[in-house]
Structure formats: C-alpha cells, structure tokens
Coordinates of C-alpha atoms and ligand atoms in Angstrom, one line a residue:
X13 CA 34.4 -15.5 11.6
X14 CA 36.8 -18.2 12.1
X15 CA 35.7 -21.5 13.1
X16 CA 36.6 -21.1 16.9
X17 CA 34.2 -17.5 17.4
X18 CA 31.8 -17.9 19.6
X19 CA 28.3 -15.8 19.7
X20 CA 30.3 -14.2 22.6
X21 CA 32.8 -12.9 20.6
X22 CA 30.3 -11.0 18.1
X23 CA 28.8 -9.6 21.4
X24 CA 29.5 -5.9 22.7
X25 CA 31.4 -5.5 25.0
X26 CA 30.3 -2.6 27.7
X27 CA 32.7 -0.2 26.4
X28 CA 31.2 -0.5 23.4
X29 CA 27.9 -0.2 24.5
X30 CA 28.7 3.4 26.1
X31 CA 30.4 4.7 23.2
X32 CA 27.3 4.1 21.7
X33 CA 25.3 6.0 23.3
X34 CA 26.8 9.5 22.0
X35 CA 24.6 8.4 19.0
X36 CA 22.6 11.9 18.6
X37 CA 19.3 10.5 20.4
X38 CA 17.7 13.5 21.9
X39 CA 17.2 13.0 25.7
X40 CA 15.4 15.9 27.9
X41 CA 16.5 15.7 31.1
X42 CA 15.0 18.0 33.4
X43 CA 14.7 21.0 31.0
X44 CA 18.0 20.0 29.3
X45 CA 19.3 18.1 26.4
X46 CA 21.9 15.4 27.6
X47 CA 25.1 15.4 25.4
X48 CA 26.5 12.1 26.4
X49 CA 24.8 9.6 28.9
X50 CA 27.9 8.0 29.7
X51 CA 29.6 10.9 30.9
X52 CA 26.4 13.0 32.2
X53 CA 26.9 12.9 36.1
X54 CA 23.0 12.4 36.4
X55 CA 23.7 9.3 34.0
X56 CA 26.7 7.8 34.1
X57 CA 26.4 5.5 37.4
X58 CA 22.9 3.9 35.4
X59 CA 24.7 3.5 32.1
X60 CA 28.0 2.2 33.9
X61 CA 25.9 -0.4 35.8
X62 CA 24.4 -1.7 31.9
X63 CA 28.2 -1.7 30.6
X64 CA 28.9 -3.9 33.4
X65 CA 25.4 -6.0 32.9
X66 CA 26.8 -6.5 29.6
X67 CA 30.0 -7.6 30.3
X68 CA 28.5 -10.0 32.8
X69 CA 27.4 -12.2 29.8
X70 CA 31.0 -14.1 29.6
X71 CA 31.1 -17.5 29.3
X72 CA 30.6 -19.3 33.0
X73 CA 28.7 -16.5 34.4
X74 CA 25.4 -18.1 34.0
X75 CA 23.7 -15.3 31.9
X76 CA 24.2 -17.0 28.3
X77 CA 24.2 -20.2 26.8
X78 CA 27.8 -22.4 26.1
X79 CA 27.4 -20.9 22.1
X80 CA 27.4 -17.3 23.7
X81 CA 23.9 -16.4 23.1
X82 CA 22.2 -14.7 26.3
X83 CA 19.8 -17.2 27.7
X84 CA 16.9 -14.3 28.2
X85 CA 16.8 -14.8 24.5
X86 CA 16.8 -18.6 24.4
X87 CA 13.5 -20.7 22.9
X88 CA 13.8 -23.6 25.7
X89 CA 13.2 -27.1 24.1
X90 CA 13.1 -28.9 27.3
X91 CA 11.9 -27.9 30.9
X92 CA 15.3 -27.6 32.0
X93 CA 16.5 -24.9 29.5
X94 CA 13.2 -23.4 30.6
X95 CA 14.6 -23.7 34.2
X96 CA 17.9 -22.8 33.1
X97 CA 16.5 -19.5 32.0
X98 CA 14.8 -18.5 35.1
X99 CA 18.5 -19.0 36.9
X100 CA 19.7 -16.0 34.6
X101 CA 17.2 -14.2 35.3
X102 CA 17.8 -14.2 38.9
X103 CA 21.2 -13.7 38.6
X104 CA 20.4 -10.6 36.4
X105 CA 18.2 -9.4 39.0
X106 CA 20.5 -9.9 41.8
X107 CA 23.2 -7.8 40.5
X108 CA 20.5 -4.9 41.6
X109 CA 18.5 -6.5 43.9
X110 CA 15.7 -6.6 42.1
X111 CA 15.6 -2.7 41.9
X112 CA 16.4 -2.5 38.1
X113 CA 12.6 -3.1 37.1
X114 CA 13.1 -2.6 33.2
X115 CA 16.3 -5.0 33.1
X116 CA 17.0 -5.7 29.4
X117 CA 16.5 -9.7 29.6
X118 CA 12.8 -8.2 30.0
X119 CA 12.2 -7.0 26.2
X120 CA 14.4 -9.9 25.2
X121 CA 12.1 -12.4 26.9
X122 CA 9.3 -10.6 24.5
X123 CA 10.9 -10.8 21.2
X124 CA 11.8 -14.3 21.7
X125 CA 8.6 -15.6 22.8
X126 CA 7.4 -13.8 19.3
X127 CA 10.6 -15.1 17.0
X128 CA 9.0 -18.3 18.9
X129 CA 5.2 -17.5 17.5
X130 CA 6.2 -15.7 14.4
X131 CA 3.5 -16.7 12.6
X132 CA 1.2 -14.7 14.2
X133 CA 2.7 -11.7 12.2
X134 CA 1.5 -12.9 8.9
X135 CA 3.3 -11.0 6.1
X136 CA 5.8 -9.2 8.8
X137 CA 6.8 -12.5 10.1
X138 CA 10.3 -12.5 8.8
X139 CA 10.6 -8.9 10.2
X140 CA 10.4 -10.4 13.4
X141 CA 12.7 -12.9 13.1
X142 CA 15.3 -11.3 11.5
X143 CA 15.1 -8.4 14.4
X144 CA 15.3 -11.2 17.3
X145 CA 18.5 -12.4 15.7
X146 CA 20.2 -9.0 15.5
X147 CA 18.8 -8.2 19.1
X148 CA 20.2 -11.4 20.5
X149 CA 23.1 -11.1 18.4
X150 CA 24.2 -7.7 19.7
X151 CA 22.4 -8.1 23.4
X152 CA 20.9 -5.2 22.3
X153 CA 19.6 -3.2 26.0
X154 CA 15.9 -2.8 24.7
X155 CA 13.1 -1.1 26.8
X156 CA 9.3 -0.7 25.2
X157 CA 6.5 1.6 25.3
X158 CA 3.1 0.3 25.4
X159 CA 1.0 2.7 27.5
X160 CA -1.1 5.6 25.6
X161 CA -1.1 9.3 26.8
X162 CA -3.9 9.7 29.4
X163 CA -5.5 12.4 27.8
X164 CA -6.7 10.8 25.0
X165 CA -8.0 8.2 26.9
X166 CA -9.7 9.6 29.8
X167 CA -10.7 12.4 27.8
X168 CA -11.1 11.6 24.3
X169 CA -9.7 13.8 20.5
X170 CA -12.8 16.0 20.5
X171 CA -12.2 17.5 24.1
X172 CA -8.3 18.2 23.4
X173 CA -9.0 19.2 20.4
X174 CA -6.0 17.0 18.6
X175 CA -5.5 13.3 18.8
X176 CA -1.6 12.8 20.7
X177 CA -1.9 8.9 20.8
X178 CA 1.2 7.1 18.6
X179 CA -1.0 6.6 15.1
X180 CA 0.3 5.8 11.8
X181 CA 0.0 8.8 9.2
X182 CA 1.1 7.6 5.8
X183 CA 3.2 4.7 4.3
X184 CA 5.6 5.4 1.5
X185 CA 8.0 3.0 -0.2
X186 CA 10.7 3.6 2.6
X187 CA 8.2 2.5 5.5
X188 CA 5.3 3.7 7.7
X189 CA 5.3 7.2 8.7
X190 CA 4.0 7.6 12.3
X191 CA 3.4 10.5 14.5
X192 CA 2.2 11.1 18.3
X193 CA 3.4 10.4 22.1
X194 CA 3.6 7.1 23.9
X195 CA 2.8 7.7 28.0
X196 CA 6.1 6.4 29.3
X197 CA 9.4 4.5 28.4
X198 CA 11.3 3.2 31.6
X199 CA 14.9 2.9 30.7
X200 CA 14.3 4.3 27.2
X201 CA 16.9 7.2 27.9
X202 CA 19.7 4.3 27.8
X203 CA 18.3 1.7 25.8
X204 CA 19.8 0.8 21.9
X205 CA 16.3 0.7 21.0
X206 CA 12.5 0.7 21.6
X207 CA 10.1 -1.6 20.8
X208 CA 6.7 -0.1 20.2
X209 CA 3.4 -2.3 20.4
X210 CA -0.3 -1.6 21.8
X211 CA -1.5 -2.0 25.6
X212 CA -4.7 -2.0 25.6
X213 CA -7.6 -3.1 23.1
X214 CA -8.1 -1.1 19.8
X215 CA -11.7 -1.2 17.9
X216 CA -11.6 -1.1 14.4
X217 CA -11.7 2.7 14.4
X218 CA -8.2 3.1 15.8
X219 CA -7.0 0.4 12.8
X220 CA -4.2 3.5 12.2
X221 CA -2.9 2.6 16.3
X222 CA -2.8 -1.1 15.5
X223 CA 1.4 -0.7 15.5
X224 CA 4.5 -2.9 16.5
X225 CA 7.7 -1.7 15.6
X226 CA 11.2 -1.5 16.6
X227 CA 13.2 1.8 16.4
X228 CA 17.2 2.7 17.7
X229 CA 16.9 5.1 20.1
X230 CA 18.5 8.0 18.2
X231 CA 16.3 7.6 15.1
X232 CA 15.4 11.1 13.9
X233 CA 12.3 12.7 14.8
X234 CA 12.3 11.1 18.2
X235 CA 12.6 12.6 21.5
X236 CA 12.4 11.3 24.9
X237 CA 11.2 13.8 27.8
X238 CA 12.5 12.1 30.9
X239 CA 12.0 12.7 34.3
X240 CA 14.4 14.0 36.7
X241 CA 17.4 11.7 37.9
X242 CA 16.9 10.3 41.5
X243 CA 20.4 9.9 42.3
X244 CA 21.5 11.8 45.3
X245 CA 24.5 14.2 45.5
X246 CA 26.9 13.4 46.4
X247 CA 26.2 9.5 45.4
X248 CA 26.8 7.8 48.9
X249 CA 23.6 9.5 50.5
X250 CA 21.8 7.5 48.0
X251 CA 23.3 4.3 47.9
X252 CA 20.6 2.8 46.4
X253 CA 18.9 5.4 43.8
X254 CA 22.4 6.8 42.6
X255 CA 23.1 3.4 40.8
X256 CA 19.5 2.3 40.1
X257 CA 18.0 5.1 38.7
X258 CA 16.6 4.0 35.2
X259 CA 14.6 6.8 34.7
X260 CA 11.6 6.8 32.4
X261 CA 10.6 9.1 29.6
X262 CA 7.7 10.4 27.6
X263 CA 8.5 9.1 24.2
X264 CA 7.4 11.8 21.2
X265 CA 7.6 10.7 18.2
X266 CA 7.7 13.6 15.3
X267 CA 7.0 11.9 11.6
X268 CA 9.4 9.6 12.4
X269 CA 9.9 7.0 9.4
X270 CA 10.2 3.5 10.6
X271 CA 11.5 1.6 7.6
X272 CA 9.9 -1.7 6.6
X273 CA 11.9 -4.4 8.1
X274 CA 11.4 -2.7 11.9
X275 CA 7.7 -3.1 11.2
X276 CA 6.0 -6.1 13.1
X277 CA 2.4 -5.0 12.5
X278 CA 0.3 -2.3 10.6
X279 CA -2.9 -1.0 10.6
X280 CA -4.4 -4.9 11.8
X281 CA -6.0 -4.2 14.5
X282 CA -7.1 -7.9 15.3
X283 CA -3.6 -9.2 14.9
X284 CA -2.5 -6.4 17.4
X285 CA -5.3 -7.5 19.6
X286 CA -4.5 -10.9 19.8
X287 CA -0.6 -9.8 20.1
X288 CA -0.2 -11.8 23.8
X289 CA -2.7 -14.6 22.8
X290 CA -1.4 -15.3 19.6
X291 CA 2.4 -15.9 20.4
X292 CA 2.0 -16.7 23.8
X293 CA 4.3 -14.0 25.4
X294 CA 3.1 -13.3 28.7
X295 CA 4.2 -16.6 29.9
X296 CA 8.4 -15.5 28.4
X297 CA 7.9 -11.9 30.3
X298 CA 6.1 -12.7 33.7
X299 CA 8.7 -15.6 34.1
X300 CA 11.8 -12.9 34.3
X301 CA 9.3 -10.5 36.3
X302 CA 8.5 -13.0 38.8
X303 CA 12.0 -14.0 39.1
X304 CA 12.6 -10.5 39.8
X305 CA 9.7 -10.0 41.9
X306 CA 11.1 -12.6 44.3
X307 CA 15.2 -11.0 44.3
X308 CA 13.1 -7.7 45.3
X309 CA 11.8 -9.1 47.8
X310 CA 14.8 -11.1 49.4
X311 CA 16.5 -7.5 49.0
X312 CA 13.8 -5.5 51.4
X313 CA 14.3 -8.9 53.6
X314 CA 18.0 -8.6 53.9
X315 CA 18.2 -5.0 54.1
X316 CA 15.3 -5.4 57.1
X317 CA 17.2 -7.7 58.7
X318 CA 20.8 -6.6 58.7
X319 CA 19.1 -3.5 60.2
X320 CA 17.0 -4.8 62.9
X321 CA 20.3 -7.0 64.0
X322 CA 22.5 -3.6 63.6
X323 CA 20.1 -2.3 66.0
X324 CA 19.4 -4.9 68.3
X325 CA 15.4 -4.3 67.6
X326 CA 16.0 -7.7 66.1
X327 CA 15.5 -8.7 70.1
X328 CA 11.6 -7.3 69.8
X329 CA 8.7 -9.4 69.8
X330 CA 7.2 -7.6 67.3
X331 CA 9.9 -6.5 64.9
X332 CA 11.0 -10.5 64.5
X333 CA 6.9 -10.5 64.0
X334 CA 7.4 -7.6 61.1
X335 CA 10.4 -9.5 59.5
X336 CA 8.6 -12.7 59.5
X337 CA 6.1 -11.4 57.3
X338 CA 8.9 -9.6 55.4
X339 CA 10.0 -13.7 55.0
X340 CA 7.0 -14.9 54.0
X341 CA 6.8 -12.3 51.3
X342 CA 10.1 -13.6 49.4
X343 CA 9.1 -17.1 49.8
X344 CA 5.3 -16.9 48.5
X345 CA 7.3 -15.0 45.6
X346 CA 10.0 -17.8 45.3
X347 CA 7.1 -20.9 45.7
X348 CA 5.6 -19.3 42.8
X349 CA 8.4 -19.1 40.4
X350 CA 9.2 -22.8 42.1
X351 CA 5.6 -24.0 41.1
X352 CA 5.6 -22.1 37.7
X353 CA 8.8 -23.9 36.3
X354 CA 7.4 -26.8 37.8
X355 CA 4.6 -26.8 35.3
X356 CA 7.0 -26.2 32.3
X357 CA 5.4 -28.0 29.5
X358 CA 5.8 -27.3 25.7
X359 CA 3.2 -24.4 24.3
X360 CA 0.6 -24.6 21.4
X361 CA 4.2 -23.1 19.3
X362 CA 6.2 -25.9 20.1
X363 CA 8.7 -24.4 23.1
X364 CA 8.3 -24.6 26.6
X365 CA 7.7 -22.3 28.7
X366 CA 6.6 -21.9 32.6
X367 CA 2.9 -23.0 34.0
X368 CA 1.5 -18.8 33.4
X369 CA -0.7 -19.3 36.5
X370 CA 1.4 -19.2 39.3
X371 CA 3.5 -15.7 37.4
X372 CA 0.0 -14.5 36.9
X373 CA -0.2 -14.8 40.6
X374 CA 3.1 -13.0 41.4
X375 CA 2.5 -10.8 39.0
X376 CA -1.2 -9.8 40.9
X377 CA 0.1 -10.7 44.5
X378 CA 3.4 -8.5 43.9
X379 CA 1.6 -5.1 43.1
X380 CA 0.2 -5.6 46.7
X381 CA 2.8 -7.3 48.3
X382 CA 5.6 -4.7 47.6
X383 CA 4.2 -1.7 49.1
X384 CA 3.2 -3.9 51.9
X385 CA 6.7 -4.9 52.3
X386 CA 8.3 -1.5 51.8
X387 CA 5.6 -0.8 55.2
X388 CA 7.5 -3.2 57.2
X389 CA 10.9 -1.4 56.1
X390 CA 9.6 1.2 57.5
X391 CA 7.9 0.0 60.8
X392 CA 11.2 -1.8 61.3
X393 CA 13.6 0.6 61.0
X394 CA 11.6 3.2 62.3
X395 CA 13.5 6.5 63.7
X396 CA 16.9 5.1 61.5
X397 CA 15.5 6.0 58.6
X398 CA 15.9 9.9 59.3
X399 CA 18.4 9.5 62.1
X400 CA 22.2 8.5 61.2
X401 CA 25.3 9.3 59.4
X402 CA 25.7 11.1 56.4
X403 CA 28.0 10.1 53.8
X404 CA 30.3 13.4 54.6
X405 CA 30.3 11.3 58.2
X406 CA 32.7 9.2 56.7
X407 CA 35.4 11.7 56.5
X408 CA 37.7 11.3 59.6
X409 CA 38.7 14.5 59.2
X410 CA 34.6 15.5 59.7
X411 CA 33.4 17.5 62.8
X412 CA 30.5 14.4 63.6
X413 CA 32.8 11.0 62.7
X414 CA 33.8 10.6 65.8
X415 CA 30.4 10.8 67.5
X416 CA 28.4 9.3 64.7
X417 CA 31.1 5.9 64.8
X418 CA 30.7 5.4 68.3
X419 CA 26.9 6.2 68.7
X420 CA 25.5 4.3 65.8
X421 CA 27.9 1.1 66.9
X422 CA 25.8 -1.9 66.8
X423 CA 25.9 -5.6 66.7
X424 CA 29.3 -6.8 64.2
X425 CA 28.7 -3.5 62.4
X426 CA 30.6 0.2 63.4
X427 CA 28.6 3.4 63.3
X428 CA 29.4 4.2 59.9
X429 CA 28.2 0.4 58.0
X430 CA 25.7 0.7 59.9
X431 CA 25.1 4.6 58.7
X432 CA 25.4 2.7 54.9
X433 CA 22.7 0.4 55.4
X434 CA 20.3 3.0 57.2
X435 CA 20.5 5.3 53.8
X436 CA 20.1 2.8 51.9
X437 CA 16.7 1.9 53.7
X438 CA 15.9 5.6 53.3
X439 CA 16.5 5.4 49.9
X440 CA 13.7 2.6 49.6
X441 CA 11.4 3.9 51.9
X442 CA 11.9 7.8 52.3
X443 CA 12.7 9.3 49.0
X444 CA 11.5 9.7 45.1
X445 CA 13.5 6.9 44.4
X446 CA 11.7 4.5 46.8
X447 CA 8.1 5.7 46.0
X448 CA 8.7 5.4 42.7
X449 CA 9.7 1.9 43.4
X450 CA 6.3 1.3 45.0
X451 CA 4.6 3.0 42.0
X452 CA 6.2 1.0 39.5
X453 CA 5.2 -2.5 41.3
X454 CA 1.9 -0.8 42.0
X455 CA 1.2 -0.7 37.6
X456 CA 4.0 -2.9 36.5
X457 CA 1.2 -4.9 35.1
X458 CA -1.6 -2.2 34.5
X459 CA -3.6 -1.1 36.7
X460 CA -3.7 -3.8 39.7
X461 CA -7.5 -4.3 40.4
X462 CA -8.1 -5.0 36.6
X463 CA -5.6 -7.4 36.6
X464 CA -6.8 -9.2 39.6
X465 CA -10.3 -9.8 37.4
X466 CA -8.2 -11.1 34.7
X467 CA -6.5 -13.3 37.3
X468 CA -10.2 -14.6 38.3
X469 CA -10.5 -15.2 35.0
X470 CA -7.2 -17.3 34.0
X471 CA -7.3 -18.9 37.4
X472 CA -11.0 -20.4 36.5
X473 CA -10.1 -21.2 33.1
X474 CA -7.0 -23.2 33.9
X475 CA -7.9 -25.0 37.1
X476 CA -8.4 -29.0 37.0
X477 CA -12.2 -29.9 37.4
X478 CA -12.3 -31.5 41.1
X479 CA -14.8 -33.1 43.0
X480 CA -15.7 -30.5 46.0
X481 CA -17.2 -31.4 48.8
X482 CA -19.7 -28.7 48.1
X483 CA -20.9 -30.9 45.0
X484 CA -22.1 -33.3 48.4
X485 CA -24.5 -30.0 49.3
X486 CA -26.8 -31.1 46.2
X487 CA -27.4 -34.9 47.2
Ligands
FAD29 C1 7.2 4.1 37.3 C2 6.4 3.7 36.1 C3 7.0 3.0 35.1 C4 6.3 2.7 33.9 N1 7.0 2.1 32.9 C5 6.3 1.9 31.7 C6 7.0 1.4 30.5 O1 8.2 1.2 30.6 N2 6.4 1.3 29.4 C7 5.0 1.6 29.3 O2 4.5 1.5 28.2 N3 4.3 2.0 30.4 C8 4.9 2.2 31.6 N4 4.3 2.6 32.7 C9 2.8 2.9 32.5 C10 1.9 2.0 33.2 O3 1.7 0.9 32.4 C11 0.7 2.7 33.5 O4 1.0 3.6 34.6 C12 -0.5 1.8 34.0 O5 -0.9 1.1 32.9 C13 -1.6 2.7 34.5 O6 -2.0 3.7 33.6 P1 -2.1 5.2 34.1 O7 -1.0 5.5 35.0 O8 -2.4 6.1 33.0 O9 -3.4 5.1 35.0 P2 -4.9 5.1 34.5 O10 -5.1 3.9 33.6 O11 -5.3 6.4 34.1 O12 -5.6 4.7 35.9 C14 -5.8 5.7 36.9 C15 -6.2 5.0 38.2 O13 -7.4 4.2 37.9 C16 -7.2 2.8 38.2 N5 -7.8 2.0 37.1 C17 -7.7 2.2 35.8 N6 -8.4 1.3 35.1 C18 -8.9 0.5 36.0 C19 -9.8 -0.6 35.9 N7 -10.2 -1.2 34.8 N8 -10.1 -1.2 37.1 C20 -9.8 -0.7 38.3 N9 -9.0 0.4 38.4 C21 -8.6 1.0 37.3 C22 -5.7 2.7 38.1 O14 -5.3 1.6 39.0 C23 -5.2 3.9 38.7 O15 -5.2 3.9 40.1 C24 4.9 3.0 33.8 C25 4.3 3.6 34.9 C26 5.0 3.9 36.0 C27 4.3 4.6 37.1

C-alpha cells in the first residue's frame, strides 16, 4: 500500500461485490437452486441496489469517514462523531426510503459496538476484533440470524421427536462443529456473511446453544431456504418491491465447521446471556433502526401526500386530517433520534453512543406506529390503490394510454406519474411486499408487547428522580 491509499481504496467496489456472489452458496428460491444472484431476474434488481450501496461509500458522500472507513463501523469518541454517524445512517436509509430493513450498516453497527466491548468475550476477544477489522475493511454486506425455529420452542425436543435449534455438536482442532436451523435470515440470500448469536435467554441446559459466530455465506454445509421474490413482473407494476426485495431465508446449517477465529462464544451460556448488556450493543443497532424508522416514515408521508395532491383529495377535511397524523408520525420518529443523540454521552466502554431511551422508544412506538401509518396510506388513497395505469399503460403504442393519460391527469402530474406513484402505494399497502413490510416492523424487535414491558422497565430504571406533585398527596 503506498503512502497515499486510502481505506477507500482497499474497499470493494460493487462490481466486485457481485462477482462475488457466484461463490457456490446454496440459495433455494422457491423450489430452486439460484446459480448466480446477480444475474437471477428474481435477484438481480436487490443485489444491483447493494452494488450501488457500496459504491455509494466514496469519499464526500457522507457514508464513510475522511480515512475511507464506513462510519456505520466507527467507535465515536465525541458526541459529534456519534452524531455524525446517525447522518450516514439516514443517508443509507434514504437511498430506499427506509424500505431496505436489514441495510448492512445494521450488522456493522453490532460488531462495532462489540470490537468496542471486546472484553466481554474473554478468551475469543481477539476473534472479535480481528473480524470487525476485516468486516470494516472490506464493507463486508452482513445480515444475522438470531431467532430459533418455533417448533422447538413452542413445542419442545420430546414432542418433535429431534431437537432442530442451531447447537454445537463437537469441537475438533479445526473449530466447533455445529448443526441445526436458525428461524429466519433477512438479506442472508445476498449477504458476504452471517453473523450467528442467541435471541432469547438460554439456561444452563442449552450450554451447547450458547453460540456467536461469523460464517461467509457460501461456507459448505450451509443452505439458505428463502422465500419467494416479491418483485413484480414486469418490474414497473412493482415499483417499490422489484428493487427492495431483500428476501429472508431459513438458514440450515448441516455439520458445518466454523473454524476457530470466526468463533466469538462457545458453550458459555452466561457470557451469551449477557451478550447486549455486556458490550452495550443495543444502544449501536437501535440508533441506525431509529434513524431508519424515521426515513420510513417520511417515505409513507411523501408518498401520501404527492398522492392526495395528485388527486386533489388533498382539498378534504379529513384526508389533510389523515396526513397530519401521517406528519406527526415522522416527526415523533425524528424528535426521538433528535433527543437520543442529544443524550450522547461516553458508555461504561469508553465510546459514545446515543441516550438508549428515546431508540427504545422508537423502537416500541414504531412496531405500532407503522401499521398505523401504512392504514392512513390506505384511507388516503383509497380507490387509487386498485384503480390506475399499468405499467404496459405507458406504451403509446398501448390500446388504454390515451385514456389512462388524460383521465388520471391531476394537479402538476399527467395520468401516467401519477399511475407511477399509485403502484407504488399499492406496492406498500396492497401486496406481499407491503404486508410483509408491516410484519417486519411489527417483530423487528421481538415480539412487540414483550418489548413494551421491557420498555416499562428501562424507562423506570433510567428516569431522573423528581419531585411529583403526587408526593404532595402524602402530607
Ligand atoms: C419479515 C421478518 C423478518 C425477520 N428477520 C429476521 C432476521 O433477519 N433475523 C432473525 O434472527 N430473525 C428475524 N425475524 C424473526 C423475528 O425476530 C421473529 O418473528 C420474532 O422474534 C417473533 O418470533 P415468532 O415469529 O416465532 O413469533 P412467536 O415468538 O412464536 O410469537 C407468536 C405470537 O405471540 C406473541 N408473543 C410471543 N411472545 C410474547 C410475549 N412474551 N408477550 C406477548 N406476546 C408474545 C408474538 O407477538 C406473536 O404475535 C424476522 C421475522 C419477520 C416476520
């Protein structure tokens, strides 16, 4: 490296990226092996939109530092970089509107805030450090997969008869040996790797599920079972879900060998217990989903809006009543991300990082406030939604252009634009690709109403002790 090479440089490039996803990983995609993401027409809009993410991280774009290192992998030492951070983040975020939910700066926020906390790893702690670098230093696209198979929780080994949970089954001087299923990957089908770590508690009896590890996608023995693509055919009908599909995939993993430098934790259950405690990583991961929370939400405004006026339903009492809520939404979203960098202060590890309260509040008002908002779409734009141009509309040449471009006219839009921006509230309202939207906002944090008692919890815990007028009720 000469003395002028910046981290930039060393980073790949999006064409890079792409070729490297003809790696051999074995992706099933609605009952079929994919050869080649990048050139699978189910694929290939999704994996072109992370070549570009990629690219996006030049110098003066905002998404890495001036030495070329992304900023989703940056340890802040001051509020501002902390605040500087969060700007990347919603940068990254608006480059989909919000609707990419498992953007890579996600997994990186994780890693870092554990490179940050390291010594919470004990004897793996230079594992962990060493595989930040190499992810930072490659901007690797990283996804993880936390959640357990349902089965084995809701109905326990005995009853299936065979234990399918992710579990270590031997060690040999290579690395640990494990075998079993985790639930559900988003992105995994185009990530360079996966990072694997528990979700919920483990007692001492599951010590052989006490795992953290980081594996390339295309490692032998694993397969990923992925939904069906979203994206319409032909692309324009789905505006929305034909570039934004991530998709998301059972993860089976079949004696695969994950060699000794990729493994964080093993077989220690409290240190796996203790993972978000002990390096202080929720307050790194809610940041970026906050952030994001509050792009989404500007999104469903703008689309809302840009509809309504299209329409002229903008001119109803109650529709400007439906996208006032809509407004309040994104800004309750933005005031938290406001008041959470606010708060940036430097942790128990010796970074800063954001006030976790207001992100735990996103995090628990979002899973509500989404659907809610995805409602109004729908309230607002109402019989559009099913009524308007198709993308074959466009055609001149087509028997309904004519018609369609003179009866969908609206306000500083023709027929056709305004045809664009109908579909594309379809997309988010309508179709698989919107429900599953709502879905994913609905668990992004677990399931919501368990989270809302942790909320009670944190919210108690961390709240100044103030006189109350109540305390006059005992005098
Ligand atoms: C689109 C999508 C993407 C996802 N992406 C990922 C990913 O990338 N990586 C990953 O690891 N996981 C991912 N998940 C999994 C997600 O974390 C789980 O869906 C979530 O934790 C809920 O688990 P479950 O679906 O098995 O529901 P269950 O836990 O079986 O719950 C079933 C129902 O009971 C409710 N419930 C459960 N426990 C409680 C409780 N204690 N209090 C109140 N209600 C409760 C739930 O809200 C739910 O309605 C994703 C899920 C979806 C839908």
């Amino acid at each position: 490296m000469t003395a002028n090479t910046t981290a930039h440089d060393r980073i790949r490039t999006g064409k890079e990226y792409l070729a490297g996803l003809a790696d051999g990983r074995r992706v099933h995609l609605a009952g079929r092996l994919v050869d080649d993401l990048a050139h699978d027409p189910a694929t290939e809009g999704m994996a072109g939109f992370l070549a570009d993410l990629l690219d996006a991280h030049r110098p003066g774009e905002g998404l890495a530092a001036d030495d070329g290192q992304p900023l989703a992998y940056s340890l802040a030492d001051s509020p501002a970089a902390v605040h500087a951070r969060g700007r990347a983040f919603a940068r990254i975020a608006r480059l989909s509107g919000g609707l990419l939910g498992r953007s890579p700066d996600f997994v990186a926020t994780v890693l870092t805030a554990w490179a940050g906390a390291a010594g919470h790893f004990g004897a793996f702690q230079d594992n962990v450090r060493a595989y930040w670098k190499l992810a930072r230093d490659a901007n690797l696209v990283l996804t993880h997969a936390i959640s357990d198979p349902p089965g084995d929780r809701h109905l326990g080994p005995d009853a299936r008869g065979e234990t399918q949970t992710l579990r270590s089954v031997r060690t040999t001087a290579e690395g640990v040996v494990v075998r079993g299923a985790k639930m559900l990957a988003t992105l995994s089908p185009f990530a360079d790797e996966l990072v694997v770590y528990p979700f919920r508690p483990l007692t001492e009896a599951e010590a052989d599920q006490a795992l953290c590890f980081a594996i390339p996608v295309a490692t032998p023995g694993l397969t990923l079972y992925s939904r069906p693509s979203y994206a319409a055919t032909p692309a324009d009908d789905g505006p929305l879900a034909s570039r934004f599909d991530e998709l998301d995939a059972v993860c089976r993993f079949d004696d695969v060998l994950i060699p000794w430098n990729r493994v964080f934790i093993h077989g220690d259950v409290e240190t796996a217990n203790n993972l978000r405690p002990g390096t202080g990583m929720t307050a790194y991961a809610w940041h970026q989903s906050a952030v994001r929370a509050w792009i989404k939400a500007e999104t469903v405004f703008d689309l809302a809006d840009r509809c309504a006026k299209a329409s002229g339903r903008d001119r109803q009492q109650v529709v400007r009543q439906q996208l006032g809520e809509l407004a309040g939404i994104a800004e309750t979203l933005r005031g938290l991300v406001v008041a959470a960098e606010a708060g940036a202060h430097q942790d128990e590890f010796g970074h800063h990082t954001c006030q976790s309260v207001p992100l735990a509040a996103s995090g628990m008002l979002h899973a509500r406030l989404y659907p809610r908002a995805v409602e109004l779409l729908q309230q607002i734009v109402s019989s559009g939604l099913v009524m308007h141009p198709v993308a074959a509309d466009e055609d001149p040449g087509s028997a309904a252009h004519a018609f369609m471009r003179t009866y969908f006219a609206g306000a500083g839009v023709d027929g056709l634009a305004h045809g664009r921006l109908l579909r594309a509230a379809a997309d988010l309202t309508m179709n698989r690709f919107g429900t599953r939207q709502v879905l994913y906002e609905r668990l992004f944090l677990g399931p919501p109403d368990a989270f809302q008692a942790k909320f009670y919890d944190l919210f108690t815990q961390h709240r100044d002790s103030r006189e109350s007028v109540l305390d006059d009720l005992d005098r």
